[in-house]
Coordinates of C-alpha atoms in Angstrom, one line a residue:
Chain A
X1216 CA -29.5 -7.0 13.4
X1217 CA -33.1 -8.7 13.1
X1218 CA -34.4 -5.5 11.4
X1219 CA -31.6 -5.2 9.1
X1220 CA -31.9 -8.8 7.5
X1221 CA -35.5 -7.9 6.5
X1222 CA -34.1 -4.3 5.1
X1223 CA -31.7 -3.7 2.3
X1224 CA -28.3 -4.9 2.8
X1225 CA -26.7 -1.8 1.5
X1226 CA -28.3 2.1 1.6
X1227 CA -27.3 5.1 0.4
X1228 CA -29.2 8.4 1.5
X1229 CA -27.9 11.7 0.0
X1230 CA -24.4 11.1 -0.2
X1231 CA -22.4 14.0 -1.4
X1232 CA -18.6 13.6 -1.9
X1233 CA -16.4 16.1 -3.5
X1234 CA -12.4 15.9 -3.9
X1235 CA -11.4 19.1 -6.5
X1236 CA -14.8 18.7 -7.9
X1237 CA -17.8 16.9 -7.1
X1238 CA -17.7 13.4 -7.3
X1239 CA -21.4 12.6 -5.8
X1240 CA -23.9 15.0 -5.4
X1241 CA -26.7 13.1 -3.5
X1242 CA -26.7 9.6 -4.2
X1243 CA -29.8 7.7 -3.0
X1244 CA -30.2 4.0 -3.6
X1245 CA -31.1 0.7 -1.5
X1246 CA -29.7 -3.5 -1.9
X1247 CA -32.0 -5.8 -1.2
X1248 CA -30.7 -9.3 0.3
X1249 CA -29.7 -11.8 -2.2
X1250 CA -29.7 -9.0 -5.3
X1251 CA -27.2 -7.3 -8.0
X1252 CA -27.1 -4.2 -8.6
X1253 CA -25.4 -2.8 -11.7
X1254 CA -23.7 -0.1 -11.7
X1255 CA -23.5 1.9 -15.3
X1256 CA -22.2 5.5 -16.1
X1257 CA -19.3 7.1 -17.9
X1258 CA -15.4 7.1 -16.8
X1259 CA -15.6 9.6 -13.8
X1260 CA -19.3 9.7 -13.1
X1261 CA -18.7 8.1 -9.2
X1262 CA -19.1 4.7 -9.5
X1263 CA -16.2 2.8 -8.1
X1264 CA -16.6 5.9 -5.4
X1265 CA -19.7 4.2 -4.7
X1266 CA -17.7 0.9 -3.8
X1267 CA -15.1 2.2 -1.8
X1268 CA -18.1 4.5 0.5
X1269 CA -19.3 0.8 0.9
X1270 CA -15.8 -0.6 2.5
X1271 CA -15.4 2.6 4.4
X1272 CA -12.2 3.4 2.3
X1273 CA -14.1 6.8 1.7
X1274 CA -16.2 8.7 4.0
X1275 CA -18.6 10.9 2.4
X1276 CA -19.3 14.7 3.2
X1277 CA -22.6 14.6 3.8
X1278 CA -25.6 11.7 4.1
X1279 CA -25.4 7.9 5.3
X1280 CA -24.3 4.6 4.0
X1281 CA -24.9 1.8 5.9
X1282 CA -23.9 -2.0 5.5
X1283 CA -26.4 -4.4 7.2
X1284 CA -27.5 -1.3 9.7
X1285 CA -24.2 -0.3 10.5
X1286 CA -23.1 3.6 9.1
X1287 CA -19.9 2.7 7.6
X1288 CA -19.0 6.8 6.9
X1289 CA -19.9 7.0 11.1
X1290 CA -18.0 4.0 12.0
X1291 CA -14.4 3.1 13.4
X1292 CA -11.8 1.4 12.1
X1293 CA -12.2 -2.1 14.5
X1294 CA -15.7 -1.5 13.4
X1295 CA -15.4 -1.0 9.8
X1296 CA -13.0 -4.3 10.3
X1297 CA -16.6 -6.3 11.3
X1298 CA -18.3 -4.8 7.9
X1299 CA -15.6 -5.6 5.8
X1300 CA -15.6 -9.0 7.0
X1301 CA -18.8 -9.8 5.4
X1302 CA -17.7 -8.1 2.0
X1303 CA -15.7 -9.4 -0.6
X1304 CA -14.2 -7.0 -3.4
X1305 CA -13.3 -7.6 -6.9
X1306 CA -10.6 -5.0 -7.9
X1307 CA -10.3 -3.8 -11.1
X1308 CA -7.4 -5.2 -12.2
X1309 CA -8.1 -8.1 -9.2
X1310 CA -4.8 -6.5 -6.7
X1311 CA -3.6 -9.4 -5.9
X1312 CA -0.4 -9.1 -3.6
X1313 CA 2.7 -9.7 -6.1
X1314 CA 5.2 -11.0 -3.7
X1315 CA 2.3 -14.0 -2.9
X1316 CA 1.7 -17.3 -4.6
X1317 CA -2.3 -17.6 -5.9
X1318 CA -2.7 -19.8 -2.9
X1319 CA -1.5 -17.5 -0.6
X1320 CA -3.5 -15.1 -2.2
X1321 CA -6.5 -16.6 -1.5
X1322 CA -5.8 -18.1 1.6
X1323 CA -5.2 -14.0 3.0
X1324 CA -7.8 -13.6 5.3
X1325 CA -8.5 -17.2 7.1
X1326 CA -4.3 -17.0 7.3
X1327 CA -4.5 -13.7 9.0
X1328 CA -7.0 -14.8 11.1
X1329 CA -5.4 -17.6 12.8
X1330 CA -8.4 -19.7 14.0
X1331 CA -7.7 -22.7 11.2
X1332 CA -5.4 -25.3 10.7
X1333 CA -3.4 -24.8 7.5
X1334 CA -3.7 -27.8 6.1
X1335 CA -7.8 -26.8 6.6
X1336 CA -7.5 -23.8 5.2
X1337 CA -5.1 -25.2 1.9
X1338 CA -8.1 -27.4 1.7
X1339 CA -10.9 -24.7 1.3
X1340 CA -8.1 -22.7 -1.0
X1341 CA -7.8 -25.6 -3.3
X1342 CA -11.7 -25.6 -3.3
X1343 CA -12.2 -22.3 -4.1
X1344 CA -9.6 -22.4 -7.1
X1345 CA -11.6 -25.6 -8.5
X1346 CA -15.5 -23.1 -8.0
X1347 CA -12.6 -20.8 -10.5
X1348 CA -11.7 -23.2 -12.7
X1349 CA -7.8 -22.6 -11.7
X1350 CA -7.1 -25.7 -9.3
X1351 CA -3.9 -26.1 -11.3
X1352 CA -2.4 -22.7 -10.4
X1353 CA -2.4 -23.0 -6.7
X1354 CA 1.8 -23.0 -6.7
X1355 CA 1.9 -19.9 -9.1
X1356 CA 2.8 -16.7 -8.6
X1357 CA 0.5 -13.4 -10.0
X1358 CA 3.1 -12.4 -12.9
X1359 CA 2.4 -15.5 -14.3
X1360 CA -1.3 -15.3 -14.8
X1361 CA -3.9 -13.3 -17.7
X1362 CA -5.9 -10.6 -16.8
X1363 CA -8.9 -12.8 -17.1
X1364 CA -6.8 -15.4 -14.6
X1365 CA -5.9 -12.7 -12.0
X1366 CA -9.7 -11.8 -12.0
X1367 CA -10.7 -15.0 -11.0
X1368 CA -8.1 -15.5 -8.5
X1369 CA -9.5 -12.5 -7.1
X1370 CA -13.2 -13.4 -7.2
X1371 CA -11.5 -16.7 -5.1
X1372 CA -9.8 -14.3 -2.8
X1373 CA -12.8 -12.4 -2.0
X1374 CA -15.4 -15.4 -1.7
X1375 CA -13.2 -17.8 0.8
X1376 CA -14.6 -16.1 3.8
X1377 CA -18.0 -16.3 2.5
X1378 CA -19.4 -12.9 2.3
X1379 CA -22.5 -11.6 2.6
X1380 CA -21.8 -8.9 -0.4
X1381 CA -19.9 -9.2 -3.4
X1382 CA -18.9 -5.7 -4.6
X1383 CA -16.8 -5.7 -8.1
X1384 CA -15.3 -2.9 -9.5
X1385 CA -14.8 -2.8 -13.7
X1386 CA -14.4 -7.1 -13.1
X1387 CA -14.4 -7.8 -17.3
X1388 CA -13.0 -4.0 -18.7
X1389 CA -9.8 -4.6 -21.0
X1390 CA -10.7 -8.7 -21.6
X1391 CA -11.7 -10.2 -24.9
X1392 CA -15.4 -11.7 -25.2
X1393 CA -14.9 -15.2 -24.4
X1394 CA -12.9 -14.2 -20.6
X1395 CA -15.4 -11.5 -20.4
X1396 CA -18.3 -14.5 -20.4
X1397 CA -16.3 -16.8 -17.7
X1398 CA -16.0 -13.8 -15.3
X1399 CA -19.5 -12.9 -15.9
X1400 CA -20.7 -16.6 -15.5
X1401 CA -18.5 -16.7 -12.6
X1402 CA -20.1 -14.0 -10.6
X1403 CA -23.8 -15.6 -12.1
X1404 CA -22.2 -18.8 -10.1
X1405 CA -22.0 -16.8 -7.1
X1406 CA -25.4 -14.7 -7.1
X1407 CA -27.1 -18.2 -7.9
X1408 CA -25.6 -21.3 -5.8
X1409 CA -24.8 -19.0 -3.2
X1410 CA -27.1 -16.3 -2.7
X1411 CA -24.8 -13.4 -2.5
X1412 CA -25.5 -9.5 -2.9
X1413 CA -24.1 -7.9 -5.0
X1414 CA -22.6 -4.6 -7.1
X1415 CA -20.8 -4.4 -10.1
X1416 CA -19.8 -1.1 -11.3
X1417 CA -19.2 -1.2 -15.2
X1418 CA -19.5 0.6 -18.3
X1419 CA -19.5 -2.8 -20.6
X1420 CA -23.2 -2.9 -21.4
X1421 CA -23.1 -6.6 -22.9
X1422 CA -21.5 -8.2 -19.7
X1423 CA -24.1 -6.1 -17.7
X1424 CA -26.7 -8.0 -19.6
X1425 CA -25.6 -11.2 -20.0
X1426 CA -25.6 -10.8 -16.1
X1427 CA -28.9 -9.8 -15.6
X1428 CA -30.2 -12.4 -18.2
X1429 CA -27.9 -15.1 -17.5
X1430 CA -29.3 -18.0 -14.6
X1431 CA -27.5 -21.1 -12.8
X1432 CA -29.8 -24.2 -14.0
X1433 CA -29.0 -27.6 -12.6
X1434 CA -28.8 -29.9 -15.6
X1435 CA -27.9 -33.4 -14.3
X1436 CA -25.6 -33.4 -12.1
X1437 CA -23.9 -30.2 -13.5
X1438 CA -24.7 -26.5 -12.7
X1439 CA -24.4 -24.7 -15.9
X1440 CA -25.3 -21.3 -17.2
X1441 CA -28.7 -20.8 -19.6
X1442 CA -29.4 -17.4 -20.9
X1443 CA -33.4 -16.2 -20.9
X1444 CA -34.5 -14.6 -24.1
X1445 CA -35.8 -11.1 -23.5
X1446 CA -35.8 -8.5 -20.9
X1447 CA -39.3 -8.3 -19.7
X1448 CA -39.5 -11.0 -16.5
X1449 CA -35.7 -10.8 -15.3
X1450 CA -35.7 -10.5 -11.1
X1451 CA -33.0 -9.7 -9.1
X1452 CA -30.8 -7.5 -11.0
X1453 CA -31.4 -3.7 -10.3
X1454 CA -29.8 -1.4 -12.7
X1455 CA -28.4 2.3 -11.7
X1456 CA -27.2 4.7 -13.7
X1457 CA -24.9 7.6 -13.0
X1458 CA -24.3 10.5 -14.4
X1459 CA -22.0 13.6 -13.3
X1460 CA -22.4 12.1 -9.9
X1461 CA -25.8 11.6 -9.8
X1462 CA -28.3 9.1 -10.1
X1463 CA -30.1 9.2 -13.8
X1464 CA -32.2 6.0 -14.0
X1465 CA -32.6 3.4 -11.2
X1466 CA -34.9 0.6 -12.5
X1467 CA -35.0 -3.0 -13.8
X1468 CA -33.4 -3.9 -17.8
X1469 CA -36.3 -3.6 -19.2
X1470 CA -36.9 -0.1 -17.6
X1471 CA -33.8 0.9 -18.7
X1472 CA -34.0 -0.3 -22.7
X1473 CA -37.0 1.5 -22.7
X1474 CA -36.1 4.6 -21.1
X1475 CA -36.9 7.8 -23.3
X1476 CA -34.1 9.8 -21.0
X1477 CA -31.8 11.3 -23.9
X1478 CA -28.5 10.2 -22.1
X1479 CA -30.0 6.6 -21.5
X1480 CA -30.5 6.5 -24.9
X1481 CA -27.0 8.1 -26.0
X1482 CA -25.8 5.5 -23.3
X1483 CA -27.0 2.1 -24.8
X1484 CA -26.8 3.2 -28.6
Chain B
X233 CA -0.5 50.5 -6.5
X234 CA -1.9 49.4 -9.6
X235 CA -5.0 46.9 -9.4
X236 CA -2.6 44.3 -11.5
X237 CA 0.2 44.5 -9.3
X238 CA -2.3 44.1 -6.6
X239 CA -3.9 41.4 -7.6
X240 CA -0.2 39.7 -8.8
X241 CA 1.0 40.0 -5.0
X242 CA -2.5 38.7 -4.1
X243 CA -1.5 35.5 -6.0
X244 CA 1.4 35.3 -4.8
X245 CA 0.4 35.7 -1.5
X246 CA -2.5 32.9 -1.7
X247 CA 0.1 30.6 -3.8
X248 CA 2.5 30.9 -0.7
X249 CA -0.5 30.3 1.7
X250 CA -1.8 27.0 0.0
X251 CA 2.2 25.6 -0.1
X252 CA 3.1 26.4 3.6
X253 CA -0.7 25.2 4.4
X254 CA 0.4 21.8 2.4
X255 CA 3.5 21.5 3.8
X256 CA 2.4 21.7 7.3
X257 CA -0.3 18.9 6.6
X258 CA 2.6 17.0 4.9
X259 CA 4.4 17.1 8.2
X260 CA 1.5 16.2 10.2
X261 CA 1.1 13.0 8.4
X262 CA 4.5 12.0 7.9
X263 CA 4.5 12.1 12.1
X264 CA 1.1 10.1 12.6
X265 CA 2.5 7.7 10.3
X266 CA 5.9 7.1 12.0
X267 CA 4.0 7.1 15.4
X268 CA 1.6 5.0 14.3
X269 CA 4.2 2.7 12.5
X270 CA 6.1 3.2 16.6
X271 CA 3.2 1.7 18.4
X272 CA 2.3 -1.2 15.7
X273 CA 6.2 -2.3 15.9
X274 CA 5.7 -2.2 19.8
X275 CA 2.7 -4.3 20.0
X276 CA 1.5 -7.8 19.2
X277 CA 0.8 -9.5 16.7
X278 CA 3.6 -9.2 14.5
X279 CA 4.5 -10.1 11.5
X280 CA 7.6 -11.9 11.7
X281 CA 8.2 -13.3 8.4
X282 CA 7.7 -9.9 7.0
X283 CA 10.4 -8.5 9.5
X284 CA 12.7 -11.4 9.1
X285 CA 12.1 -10.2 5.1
X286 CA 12.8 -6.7 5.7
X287 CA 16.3 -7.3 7.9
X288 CA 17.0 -9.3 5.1
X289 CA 16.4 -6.8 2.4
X290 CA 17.7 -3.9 4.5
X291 CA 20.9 -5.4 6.3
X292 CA 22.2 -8.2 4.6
X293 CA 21.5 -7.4 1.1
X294 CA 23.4 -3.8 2.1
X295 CA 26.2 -5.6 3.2
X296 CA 28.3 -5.2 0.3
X297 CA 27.6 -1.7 -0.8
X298 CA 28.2 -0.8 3.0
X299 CA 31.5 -2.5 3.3
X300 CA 33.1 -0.9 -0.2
X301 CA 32.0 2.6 1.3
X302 CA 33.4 1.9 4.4
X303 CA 36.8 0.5 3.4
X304 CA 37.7 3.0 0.8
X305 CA 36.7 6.1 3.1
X306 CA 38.5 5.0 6.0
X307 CA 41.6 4.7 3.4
X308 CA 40.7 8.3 1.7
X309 CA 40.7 9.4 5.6
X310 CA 44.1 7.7 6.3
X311 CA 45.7 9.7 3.6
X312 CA 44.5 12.8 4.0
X313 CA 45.1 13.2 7.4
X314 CA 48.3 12.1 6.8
X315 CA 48.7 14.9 4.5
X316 CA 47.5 17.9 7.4
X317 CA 49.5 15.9 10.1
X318 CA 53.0 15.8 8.5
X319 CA 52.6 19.6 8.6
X320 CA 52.8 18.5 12.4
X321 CA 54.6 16.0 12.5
X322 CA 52.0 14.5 14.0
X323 CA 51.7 11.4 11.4
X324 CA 51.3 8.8 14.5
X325 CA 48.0 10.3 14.8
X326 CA 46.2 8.9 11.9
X327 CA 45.0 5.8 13.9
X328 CA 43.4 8.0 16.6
X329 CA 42.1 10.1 13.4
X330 CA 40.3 7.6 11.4
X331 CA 38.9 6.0 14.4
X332 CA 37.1 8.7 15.6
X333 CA 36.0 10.3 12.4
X334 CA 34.7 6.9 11.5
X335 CA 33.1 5.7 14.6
X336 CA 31.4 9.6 15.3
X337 CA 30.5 10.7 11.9
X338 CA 31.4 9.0 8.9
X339 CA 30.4 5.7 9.5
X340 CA 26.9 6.1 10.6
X341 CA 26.1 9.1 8.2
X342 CA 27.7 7.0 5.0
X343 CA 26.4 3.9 6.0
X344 CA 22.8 5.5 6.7
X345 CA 22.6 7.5 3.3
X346 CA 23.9 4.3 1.0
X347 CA 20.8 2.4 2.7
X348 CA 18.7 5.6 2.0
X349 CA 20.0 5.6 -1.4
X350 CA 19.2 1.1 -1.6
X351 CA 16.5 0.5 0.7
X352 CA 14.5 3.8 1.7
X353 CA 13.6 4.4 -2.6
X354 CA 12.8 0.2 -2.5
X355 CA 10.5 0.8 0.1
X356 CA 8.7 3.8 -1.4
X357 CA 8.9 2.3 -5.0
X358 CA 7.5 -0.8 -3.3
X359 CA 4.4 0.6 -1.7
X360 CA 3.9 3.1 -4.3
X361 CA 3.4 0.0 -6.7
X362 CA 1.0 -1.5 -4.2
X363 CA -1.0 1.9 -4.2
X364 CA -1.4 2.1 -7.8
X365 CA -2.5 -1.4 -7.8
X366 CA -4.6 -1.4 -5.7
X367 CA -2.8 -3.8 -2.8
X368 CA -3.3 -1.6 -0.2
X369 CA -7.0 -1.1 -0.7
X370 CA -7.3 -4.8 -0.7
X371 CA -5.0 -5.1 2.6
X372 CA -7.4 -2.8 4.3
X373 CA -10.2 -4.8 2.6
X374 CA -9.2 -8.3 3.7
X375 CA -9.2 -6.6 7.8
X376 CA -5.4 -5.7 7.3
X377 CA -4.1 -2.7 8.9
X378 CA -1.3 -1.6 6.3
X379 CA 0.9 0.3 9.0
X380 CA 0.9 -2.8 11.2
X381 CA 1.7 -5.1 7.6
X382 CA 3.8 -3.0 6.1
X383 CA 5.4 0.4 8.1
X384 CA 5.7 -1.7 11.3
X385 CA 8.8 -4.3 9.9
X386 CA 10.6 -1.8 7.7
X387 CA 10.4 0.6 11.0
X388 CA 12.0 -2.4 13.0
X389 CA 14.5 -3.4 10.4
X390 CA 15.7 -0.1 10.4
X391 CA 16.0 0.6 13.7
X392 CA 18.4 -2.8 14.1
X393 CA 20.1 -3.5 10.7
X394 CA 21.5 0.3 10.3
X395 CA 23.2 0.1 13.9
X396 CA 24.5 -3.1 12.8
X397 CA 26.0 -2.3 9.3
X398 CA 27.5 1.1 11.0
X399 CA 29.8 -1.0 13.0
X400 CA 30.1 -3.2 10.1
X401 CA 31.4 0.2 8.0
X402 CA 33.2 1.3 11.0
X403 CA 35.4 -1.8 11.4
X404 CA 36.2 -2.3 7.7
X405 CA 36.7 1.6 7.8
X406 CA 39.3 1.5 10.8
X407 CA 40.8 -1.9 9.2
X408 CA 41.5 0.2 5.6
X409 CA 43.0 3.2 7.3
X410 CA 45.3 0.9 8.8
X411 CA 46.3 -1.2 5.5
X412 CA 47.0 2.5 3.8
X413 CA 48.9 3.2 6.9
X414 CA 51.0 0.5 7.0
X415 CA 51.6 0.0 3.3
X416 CA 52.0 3.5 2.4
X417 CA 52.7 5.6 5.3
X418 CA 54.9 2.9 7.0
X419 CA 53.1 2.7 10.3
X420 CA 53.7 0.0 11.8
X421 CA 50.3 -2.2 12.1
X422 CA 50.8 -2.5 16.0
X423 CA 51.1 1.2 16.9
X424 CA 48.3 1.6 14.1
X425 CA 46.1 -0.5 16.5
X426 CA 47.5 0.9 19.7
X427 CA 46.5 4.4 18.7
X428 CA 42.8 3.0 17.4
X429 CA 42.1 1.3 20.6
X430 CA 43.8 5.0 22.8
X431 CA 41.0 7.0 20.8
X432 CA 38.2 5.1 21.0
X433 CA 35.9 6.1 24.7
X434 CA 32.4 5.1 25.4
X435 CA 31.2 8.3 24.3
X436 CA 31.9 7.6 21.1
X437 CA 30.6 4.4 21.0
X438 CA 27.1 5.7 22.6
X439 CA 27.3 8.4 19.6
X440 CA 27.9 5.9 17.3
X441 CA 25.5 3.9 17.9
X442 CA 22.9 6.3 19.2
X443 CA 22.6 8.1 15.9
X444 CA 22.4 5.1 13.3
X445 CA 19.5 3.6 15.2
X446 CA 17.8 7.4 14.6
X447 CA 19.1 7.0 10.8
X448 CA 17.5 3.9 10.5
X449 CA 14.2 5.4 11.6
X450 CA 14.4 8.3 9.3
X451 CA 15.1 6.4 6.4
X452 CA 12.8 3.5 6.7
X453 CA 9.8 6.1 7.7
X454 CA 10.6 8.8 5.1
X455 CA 10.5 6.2 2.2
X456 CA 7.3 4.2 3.8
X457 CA 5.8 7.4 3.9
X458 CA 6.6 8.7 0.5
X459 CA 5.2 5.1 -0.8
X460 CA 1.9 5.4 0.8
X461 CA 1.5 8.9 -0.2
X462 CA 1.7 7.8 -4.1
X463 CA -0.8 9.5 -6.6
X464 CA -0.4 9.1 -10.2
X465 CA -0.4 5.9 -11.2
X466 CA 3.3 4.5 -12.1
X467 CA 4.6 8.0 -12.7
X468 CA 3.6 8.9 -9.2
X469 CA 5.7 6.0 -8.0
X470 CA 8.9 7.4 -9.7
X471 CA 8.4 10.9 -8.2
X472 CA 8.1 9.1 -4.8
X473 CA 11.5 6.8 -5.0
X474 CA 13.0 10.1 -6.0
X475 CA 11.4 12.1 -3.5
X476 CA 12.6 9.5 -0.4
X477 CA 15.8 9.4 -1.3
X478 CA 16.2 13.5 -1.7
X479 CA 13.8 13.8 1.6
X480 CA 15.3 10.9 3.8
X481 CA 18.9 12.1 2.9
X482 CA 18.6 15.8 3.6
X483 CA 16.8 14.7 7.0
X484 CA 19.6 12.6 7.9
X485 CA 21.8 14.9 7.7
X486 CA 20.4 17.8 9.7
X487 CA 18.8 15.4 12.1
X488 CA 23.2 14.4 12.2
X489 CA 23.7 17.9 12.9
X490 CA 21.3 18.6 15.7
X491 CA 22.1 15.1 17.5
X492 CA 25.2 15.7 17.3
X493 CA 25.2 19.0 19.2
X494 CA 22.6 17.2 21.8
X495 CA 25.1 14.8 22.1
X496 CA 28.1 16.4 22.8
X497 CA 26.2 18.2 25.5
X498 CA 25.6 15.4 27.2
X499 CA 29.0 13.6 26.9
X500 CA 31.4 16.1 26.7
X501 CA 34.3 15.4 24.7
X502 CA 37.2 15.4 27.7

């Protein structure tokens, strides 16, 4: 694993994938530790496809994807169990289990695994629901929460085991403005205090943005967010866009607001 | 033959090919599942608050429907075979009749297609919701294995709570032959009994209970399997509650037919 900490966390090498029609017709793209990469393209270009190659939900026709060195479309299922133990997922619509309270919710995977004490555990899940902002809703059940709640019950969910890789799929499509900013500072929170990878598949340019412009800065004794004016000197966030399943642009925001590629430009007006 | 004729029975031909091709696949799954499901309920860990959930859900939330269905065809069955045995004069006979038509056929085959019609669409609306939404992605996600979650208990539940409400059905069954054969055949309740208990041999009780187990089975795998296999967002889900209940029934009822042959072969009726 020594060479794969010094390599990208995530690679893609020709990946085809069709269903009825093609979905990916040979994606290519790397993660590099600690990074986001931002996934843009229109409804049914591949890019929650991309995410579930990652978890090993999908295997691809053709070409590689690997997780930290392990080929995910090549692997096993107690194998695949390793990978997606360093992952966390954001669904869409967060998929939280219904018939579970938001603490259950988030307590899933250390309850599953056995190995703490559950008064340990409702610790770290209380925790986690204050890094939220929903330390109040621990008793609740998923009917009774927003959109914008459920998403951050499920950013919870997905961070308790401490990942390695965020992946989120869609996490602020259908929310007004203001939830659209706390999700987006939220996953800010995540890449910043805590170093994670990540990918975030989305078609809402402004909360791709305020992403890739948007830092942690400690202020006091407060972590809070600051937005940097302009594009130009922004590090970390990778942008990728897709098109009819393949990749169009791959570059930094400034790359990409510059771009003379028709589409890009169709894309962003 | 004309090119368009030809290239009509062509269609035809490749349209037949693609749904037989289809519905062989659909088989193939449907029997991994269940295996799968087999082995999961066979080996640790298991969930047992989901099971407890399930027998719950399955048997004693039945419990009503399974009683009503029970009572009033054991009483149907009292007075209709008093009608074809007064041709006889063989009226006595209604005890030994209701038993055995209760305990062999009706009782598990009623009792298993009012759970198909309750539980078996439940489970497939159930896991069809958590398709569309995504749950069982993020099961699989959070090191889950949704047979072992999910398939595993409703398999289990199944297998025990049908067996259970079938004697349940068969009791109440037996019990409202004899109130319509006291009340309005004038039977007298002792001789009712007397006859019930002259009927009943351990073959019946093995084939009683033999194919309610298989029932339970069928309709807890048919309807987990329909679930899983949702596509189509919430309108896929309805096609799939539909699709269980229309799938688990019909198999219930020729899976009845061909036990029951298997059956008799091997315990002869004397």
């Amino acid at each position: 694993m020594g060479e794969a900490s010094c390599g990208p966390i995530v690679s893609f090498r020709d990946v085809t994938l069709s269903f009825e029609r093609p979905i990916l017709r040979g994606v290519s793209f790397d993660l590099a530790p600690g990074t986001t990469k931002i996934v843009l393209g229109g409804s049914g270009s591949g890019k929650t496809t991309i995410l579930r190659l990652i978890l090993g939900l999908l295997r691809p026709d053709s070409g590689s994807v690997s997780v930290e060195g392990t080929d995910v479309a090549r692997s096993g299922e107690e194998e695949l169990r390793e990978v997606r133990l360093k992952i966390g997922m954001v669904f869409q619509e967060g998929a939280l289990f219904d018939s579970l309270t938001v603490g259950e919710n988030v307590a899933y995977r250390l309850s599953e695994d056995g190995k703490l004490e559950p008064e340990e555990i409702e610790d770290r899940v209380r925790e986690m629901l204050g890094f939220v902002g929903l330390r109040a809703f621990y008793d609740r059940m998923p009917s009774e929460l927003s959109g914008g709640q459920r998403r951050r019950v499920a950013v919870a969910r997905a961070l308790l085991a401490r990942p390695r890789i965020m992946l989120y799929d869609e996490p602020t499509t259908g929310l007004d403005p203001v939830t659209s900013t706390t999700i987006t500072d939220l996953i800010v929170k995540v890449r910043d205090l805590d170093g994670v990878s990540s990918i975030m598949v989305t078609h809402q340019l402004r909360d791709a943005f305020n992403i890739a412009r948007t830092f942690i800065r400690r202020e006091g004794s407060a972590f809070v967010p600051r937005a940097i004016e302009g594009l130009e000197n922004l590090e970390g966030t990778e942008f990728l866009m897709l098109r009819e399943g393949r990749v169009q642009f791959e570059g930094t925001a400034h790359e990409l607001v510059t771009s003379d590629l028709p589409y890009i430009r169709q894309f962003l007006s | 033959m004309p090119s368009r004729t030809r290239a009509a029975l062509a269609d035809l031909i490749d349209r037949l090919t693609r749904k037989v091709k289809e519905a062989v696949f659909s088989v193939q799954e449907y029997v991994l599942l269940a295996v799968s499901g087999l082995k999961a309920m066979a080996t640790q860990p298991r969930d047992t608050r989901e099971i407890l959930s399930q027998m719950d859900s399955l048997g004693v939330q039945s419990l009503s429907i399974v009683v009503l269905t029970g009572m009033f065809t054991g009483m149907v069955l009292a007075l209709q075979s008093a009608a074809a045995l007064d041709a006889f004069g063989a009226r006595p006979y209604v005890g030994r009749l209701v038993c055995v038509s209760m305990v062999r056929e009706l009782g598990p085959v009623l009792t298993a297609l009012m759970v198909t019609g309750r539980v078996g669409s439940g489970m497939a609306a159930e896991l069809g919701s958590m398709v569309v939404t995504q749950q069982i992605d993020a099961l699989r996600v959070l090191g889950s294995d949704p047979v072992r979650k999910l398939v595993a208990p409703r398999i289990l539940a199944g297998l025990v709570m049908v067996p259970l409400l079938t004697v349940i059905s068969d009791t109440v069954g037996i019990f409202g032959g004899g109130l319509i054969s006291v009340f309005s055949l004038k039977l007298s309740w002792a001789f009712y009994w007397r006859s019930v208990g002259n009927a009943l041999v351990l073959n019946d009780l093995v084939m009683g209970l033999a194919k309610p187990a298989a029932f339970g089975f069928i309709l807890a795998s048919v309807g987990c399997y329909m679930g899983l296999g949702t596509t189509g967002g919430t309108r896929g889900v309805g096609q799939a509650t539909t699709r269980s209940v229309v799938v688990g029934s019909v198999l219930i009822l020729a899976s009845d037919f061909f036990m029951t042959k298997f059956l008799l072969l091997l315990f002869p009726v004397a």
